[in-house]
Short mmCIF file of C-alpha atoms in Angstrom, two decimals:
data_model
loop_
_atom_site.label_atom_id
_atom_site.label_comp_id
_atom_site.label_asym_id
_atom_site.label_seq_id
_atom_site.Cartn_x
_atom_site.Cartn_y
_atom_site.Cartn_z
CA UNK A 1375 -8.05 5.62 11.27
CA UNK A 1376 -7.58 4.66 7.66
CA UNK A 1377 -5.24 5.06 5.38
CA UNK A 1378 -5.83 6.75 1.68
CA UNK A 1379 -3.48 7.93 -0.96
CA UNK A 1380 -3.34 11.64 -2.76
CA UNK A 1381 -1.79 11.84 -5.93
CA UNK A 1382 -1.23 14.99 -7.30
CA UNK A 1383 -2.56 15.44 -11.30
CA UNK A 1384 -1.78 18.84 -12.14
CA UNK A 1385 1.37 19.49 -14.56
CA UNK A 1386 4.91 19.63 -12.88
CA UNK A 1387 5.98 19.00 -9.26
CA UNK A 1388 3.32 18.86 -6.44
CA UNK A 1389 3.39 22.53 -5.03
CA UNK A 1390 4.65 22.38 -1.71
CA UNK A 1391 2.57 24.63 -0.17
CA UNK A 1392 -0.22 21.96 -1.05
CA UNK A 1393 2.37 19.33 0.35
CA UNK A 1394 2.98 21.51 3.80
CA UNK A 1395 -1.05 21.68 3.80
CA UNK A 1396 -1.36 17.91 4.27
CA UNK A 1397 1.52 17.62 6.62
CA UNK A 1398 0.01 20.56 8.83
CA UNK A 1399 -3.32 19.00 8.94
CA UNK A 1400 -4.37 18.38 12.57
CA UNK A 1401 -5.49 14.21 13.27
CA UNK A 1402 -3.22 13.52 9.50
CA UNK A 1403 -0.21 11.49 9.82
CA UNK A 1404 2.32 11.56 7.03
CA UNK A 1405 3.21 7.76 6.46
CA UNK A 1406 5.22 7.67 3.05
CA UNK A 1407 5.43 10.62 0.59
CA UNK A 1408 7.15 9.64 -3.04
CA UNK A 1409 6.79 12.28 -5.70
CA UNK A 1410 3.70 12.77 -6.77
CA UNK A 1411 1.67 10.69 -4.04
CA UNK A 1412 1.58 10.99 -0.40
CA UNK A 1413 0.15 8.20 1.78
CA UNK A 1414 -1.14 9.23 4.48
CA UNK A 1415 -3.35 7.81 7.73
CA UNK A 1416 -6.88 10.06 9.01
CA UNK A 1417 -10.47 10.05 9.53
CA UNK A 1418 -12.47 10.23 6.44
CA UNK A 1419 -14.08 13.24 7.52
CA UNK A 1420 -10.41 14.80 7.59
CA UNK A 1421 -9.34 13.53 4.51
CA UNK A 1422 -12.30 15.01 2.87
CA UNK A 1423 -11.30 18.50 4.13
CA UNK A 1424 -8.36 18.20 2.55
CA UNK A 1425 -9.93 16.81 -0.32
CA UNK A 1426 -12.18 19.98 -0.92
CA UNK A 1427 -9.20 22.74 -0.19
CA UNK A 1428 -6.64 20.43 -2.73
CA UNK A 1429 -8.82 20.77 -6.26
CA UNK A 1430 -5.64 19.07 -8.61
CA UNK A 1431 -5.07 16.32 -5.60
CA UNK A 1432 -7.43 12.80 -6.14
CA UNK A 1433 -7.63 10.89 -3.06
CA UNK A 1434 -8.33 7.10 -2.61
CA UNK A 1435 -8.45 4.91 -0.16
CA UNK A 1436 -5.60 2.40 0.72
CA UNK A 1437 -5.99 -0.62 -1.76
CA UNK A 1438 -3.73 -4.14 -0.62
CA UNK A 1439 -3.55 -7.34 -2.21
CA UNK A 1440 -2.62 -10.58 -1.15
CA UNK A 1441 0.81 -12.11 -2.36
CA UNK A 1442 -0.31 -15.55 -3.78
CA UNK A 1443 1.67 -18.34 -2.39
CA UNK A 1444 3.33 -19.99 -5.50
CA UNK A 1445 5.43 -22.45 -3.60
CA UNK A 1446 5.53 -26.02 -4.66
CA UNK A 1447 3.58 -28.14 -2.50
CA UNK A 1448 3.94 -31.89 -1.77
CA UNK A 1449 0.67 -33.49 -1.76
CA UNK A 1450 1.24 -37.02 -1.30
CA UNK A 1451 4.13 -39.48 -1.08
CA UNK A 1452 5.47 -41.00 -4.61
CA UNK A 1453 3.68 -44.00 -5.96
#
């Protein structure tokens, strides 16, 4: 499974019968839903269902980044 991320771009509040859609959606799990987006775990054949039924809903896949490690490091005893 993978994880991708539907943000809603129409005007207003996501409609919730669009939101209960998602939710409802057999092999779709429901990780994290904030406003506007809802993140959500599937197959990319699901998520492309719901892709075609949700015209006003974009869906991308699950971007990360790496944290950079901006410690101080001690490379070498003092002279």
């Amino acid at each position: 499974m993978a994880r991708f991320v539907l943000r809603y771009r129409g005007d207003g509040s996501p409609p919730a019968a669009d939101v209960a859609a998602v939710r409802d959606e057999p092999g779709v799990v429901v990780v994290e839903s904030s406003g506007r987006m809802v993140l959500v775990e599937a197959e990319p054949g699901t998520v492309e269902g719901l892709r075609a039924r949700l015209a006003e809903w974009l869906v991308a896949p699950e971007q990360t980044y790496q944290v950079p490690d901006t410690r101080r490091k001690v490379e070498g005893p003092p002279d």
